[in-house]
CSV table of C-alpha atoms in Angstrom, one decimal:
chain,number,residue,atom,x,y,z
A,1,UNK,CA,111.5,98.7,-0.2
A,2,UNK,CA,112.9,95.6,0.1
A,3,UNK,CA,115.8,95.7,-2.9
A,4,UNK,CA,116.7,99.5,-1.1
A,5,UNK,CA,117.2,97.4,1.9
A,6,UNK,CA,119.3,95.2,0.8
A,7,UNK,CA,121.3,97.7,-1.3
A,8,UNK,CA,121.9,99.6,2.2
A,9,UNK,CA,122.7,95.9,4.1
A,10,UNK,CA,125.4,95.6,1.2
A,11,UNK,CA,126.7,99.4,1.2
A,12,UNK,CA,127.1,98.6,5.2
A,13,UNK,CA,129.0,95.5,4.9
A,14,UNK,CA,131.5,96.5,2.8
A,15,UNK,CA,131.8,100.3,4.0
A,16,UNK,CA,134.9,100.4,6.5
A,17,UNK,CA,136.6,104.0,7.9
A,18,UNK,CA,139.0,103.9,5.3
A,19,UNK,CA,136.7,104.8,3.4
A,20,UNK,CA,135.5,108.0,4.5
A,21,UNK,CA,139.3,108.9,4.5
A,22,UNK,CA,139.3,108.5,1.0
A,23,UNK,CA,136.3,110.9,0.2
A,24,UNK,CA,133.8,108.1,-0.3
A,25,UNK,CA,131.4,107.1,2.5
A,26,UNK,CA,128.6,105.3,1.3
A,27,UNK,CA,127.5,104.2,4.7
A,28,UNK,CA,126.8,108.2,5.2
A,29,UNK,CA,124.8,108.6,1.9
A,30,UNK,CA,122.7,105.3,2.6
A,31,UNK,CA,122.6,106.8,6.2
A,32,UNK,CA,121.8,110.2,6.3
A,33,UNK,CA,117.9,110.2,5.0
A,34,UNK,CA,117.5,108.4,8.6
A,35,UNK,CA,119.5,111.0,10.2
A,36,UNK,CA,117.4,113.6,8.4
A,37,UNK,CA,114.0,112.0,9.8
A,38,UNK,CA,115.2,111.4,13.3
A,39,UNK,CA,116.5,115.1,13.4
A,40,UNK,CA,112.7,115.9,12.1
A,41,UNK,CA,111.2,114.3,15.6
A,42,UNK,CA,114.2,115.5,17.8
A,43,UNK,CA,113.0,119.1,16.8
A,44,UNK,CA,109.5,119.1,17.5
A,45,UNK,CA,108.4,120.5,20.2
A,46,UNK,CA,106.1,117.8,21.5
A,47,UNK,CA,108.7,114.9,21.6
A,48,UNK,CA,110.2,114.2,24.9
A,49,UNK,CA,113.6,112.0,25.4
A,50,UNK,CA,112.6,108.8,27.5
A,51,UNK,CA,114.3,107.8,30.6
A,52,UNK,CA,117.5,106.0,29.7
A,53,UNK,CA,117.2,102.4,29.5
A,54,UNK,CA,119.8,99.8,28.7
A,55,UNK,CA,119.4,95.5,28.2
A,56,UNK,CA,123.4,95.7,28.6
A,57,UNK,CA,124.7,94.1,25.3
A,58,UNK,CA,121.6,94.1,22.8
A,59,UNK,CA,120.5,91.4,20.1
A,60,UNK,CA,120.3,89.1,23.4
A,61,UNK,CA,123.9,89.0,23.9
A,62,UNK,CA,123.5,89.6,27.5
A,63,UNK,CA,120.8,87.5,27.9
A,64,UNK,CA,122.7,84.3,26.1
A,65,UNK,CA,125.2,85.3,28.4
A,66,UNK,CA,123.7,85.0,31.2
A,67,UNK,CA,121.8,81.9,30.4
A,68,UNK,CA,125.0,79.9,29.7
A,69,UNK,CA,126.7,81.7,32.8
A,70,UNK,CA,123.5,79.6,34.8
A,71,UNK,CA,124.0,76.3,33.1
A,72,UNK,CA,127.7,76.4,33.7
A,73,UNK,CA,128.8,77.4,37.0
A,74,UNK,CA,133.0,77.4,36.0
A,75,UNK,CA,132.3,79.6,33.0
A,76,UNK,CA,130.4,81.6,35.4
A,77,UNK,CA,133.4,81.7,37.9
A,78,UNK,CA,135.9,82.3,34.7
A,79,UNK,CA,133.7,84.7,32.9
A,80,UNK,CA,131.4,86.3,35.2
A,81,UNK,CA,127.3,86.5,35.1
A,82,UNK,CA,127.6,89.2,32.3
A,83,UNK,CA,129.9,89.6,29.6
A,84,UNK,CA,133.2,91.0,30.3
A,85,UNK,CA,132.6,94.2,28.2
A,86,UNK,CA,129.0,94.5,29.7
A,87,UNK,CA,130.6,98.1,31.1
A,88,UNK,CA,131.3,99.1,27.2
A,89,UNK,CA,127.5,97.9,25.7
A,90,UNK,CA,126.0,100.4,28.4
A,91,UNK,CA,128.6,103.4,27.6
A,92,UNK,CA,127.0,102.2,23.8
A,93,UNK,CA,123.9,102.3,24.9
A,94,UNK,CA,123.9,105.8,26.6
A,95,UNK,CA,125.1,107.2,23.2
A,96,UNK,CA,122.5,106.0,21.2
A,97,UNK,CA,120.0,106.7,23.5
A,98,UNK,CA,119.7,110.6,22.8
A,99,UNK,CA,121.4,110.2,19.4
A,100,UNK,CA,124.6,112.2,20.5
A,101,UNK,CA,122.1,115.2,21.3
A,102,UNK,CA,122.4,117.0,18.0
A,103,UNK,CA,120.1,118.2,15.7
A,104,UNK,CA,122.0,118.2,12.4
A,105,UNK,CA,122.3,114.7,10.4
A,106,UNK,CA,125.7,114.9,9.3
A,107,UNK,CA,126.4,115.5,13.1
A,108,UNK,CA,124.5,112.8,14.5
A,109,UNK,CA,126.1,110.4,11.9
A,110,UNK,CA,129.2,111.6,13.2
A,111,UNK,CA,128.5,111.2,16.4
A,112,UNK,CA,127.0,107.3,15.7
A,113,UNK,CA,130.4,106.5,13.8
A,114,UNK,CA,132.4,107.5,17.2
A,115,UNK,CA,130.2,105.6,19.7
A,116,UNK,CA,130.3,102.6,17.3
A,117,UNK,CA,134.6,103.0,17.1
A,118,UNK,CA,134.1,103.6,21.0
A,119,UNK,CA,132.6,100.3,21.8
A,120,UNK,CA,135.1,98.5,19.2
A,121,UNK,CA,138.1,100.1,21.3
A,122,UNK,CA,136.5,99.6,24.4
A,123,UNK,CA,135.8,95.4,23.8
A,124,UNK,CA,139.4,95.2,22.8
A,125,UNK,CA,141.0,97.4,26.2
A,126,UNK,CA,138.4,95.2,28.5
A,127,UNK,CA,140.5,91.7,26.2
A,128,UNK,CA,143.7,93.4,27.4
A,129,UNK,CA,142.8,93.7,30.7
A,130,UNK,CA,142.2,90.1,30.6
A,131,UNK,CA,144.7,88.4,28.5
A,132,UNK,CA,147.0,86.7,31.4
A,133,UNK,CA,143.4,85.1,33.1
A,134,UNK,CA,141.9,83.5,30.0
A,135,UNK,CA,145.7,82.5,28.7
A,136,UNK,CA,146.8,80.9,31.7
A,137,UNK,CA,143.1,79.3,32.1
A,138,UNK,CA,142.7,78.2,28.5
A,139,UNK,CA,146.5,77.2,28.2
A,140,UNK,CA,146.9,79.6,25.5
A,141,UNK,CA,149.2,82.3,24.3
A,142,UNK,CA,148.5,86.5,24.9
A,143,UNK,CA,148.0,86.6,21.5
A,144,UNK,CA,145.2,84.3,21.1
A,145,UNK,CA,143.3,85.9,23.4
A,146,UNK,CA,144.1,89.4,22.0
A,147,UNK,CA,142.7,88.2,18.6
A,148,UNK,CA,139.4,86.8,20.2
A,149,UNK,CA,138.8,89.8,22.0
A,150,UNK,CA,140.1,91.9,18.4
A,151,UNK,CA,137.3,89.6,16.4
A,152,UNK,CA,134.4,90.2,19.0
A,153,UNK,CA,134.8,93.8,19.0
A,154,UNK,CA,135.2,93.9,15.6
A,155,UNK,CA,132.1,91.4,14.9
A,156,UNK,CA,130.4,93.7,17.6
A,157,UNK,CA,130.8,96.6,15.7
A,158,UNK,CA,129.4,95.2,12.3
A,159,UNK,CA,126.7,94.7,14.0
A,160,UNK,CA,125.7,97.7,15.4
A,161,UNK,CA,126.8,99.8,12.3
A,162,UNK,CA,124.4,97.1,10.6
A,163,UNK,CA,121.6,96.9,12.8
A,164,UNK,CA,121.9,100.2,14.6
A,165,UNK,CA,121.0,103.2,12.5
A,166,UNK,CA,117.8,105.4,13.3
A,167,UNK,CA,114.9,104.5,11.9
A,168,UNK,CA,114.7,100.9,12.2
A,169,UNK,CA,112.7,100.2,14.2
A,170,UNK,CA,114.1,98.2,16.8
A,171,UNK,CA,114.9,98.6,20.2
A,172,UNK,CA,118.1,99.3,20.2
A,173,UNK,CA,118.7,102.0,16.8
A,174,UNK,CA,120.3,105.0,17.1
A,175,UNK,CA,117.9,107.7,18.9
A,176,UNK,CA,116.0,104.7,20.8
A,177,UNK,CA,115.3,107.4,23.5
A,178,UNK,CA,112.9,109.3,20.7
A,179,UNK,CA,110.0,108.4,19.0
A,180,UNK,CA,109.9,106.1,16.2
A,181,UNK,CA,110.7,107.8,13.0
A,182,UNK,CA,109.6,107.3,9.2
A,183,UNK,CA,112.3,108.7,6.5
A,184,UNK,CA,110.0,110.5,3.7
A,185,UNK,CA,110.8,111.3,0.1
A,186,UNK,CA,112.3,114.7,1.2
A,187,UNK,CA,114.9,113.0,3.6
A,188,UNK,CA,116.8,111.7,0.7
A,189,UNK,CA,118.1,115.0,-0.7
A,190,UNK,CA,120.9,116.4,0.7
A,191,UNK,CA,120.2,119.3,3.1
């Protein structure tokens, strides 16, 4: 369990859009057995969808936020309580909650790929939004600013394409609205 675990970390790390473009995706072939089993508990009759939930941006981003928002009140004043893209983490989180409301795998992976690009694009448009503020209060150039807010959204999005897939287990995977789901030997064959 543990070397197929750190074969799919690896597969993640390295997979990137492109990819797909070119015909080979192995973030959907490590992906999809997940997909399969999540579809499995979205179909039965007995699950039920839970109310939606959100803790804003998840793996305590948020929270660490917040924290140093209350031990400093000027980056509090700059920056706000909450992270700037606080808007775009929630938008995130109300994709994953139902798991883009399909029942086919390829579909739902799909559908996980867009909300990930999503938050990516949305983190960058909140940096342009602020690029004169934090240039003219960091005495730095627009383009400084553009690449911090280009390397957060881009570090967000590794994250959640590595720490986000159904299945997982933690709070904030794909389908986190569902019931916990197992992947069985069936789920690895293609459907």
């Amino acid at each position: 369990m543990a070397t197929r675990s750190l074969f799919f970390a690896a597969l993640v790390i390295v997979w990137h859009p492109a990819g797909a473009q070119s015909g080979f995706d192995p973030g959907r072939t490590v992906e999809l057995p997940a997909h399969r089993a999540l579809q499995r508990i979205m179909a039965r009759e007995d699950t039920a969808l839970a109310p939606f939930t959100t803790d804003g941006c998840s793996g305590g981003l948020s929270a660490s936020w917040t924290v140093v928002a209350d031990q400093f009140p000027d980056f509090a004043e700059a920056h706000g309580g909450v992270p700037p893209w606080q808007g775009c983490c929630v938008s995130h989180d109300r994709a994953y909650h139902d798991a883009g409301g399909t029942l086919d795998a390829d579909a739902s992976y799909d559908a996980r790929l867009v909300a990930d690009t999503a938050l990516r694009a949305c983190v960058e448009a909140e940096g342009e939004t602020r690029i004169e503020v934090i240039a003219d209060l960091y005495g730095v150039q627009d383009d400084t600013v553009r690449q911090a807010y280009v390397t957060i959204a881009g570090s967000m999005f590794l994250a959640v394409r590595l720490g986000g897939g159904p299945c997982t287990g933690l709070p904030w995977r794909w389908g986190y609205g569902y019931p916990q789901c197992v992947t069985l030997p069936g789920d690895f064959t293609a459907d």
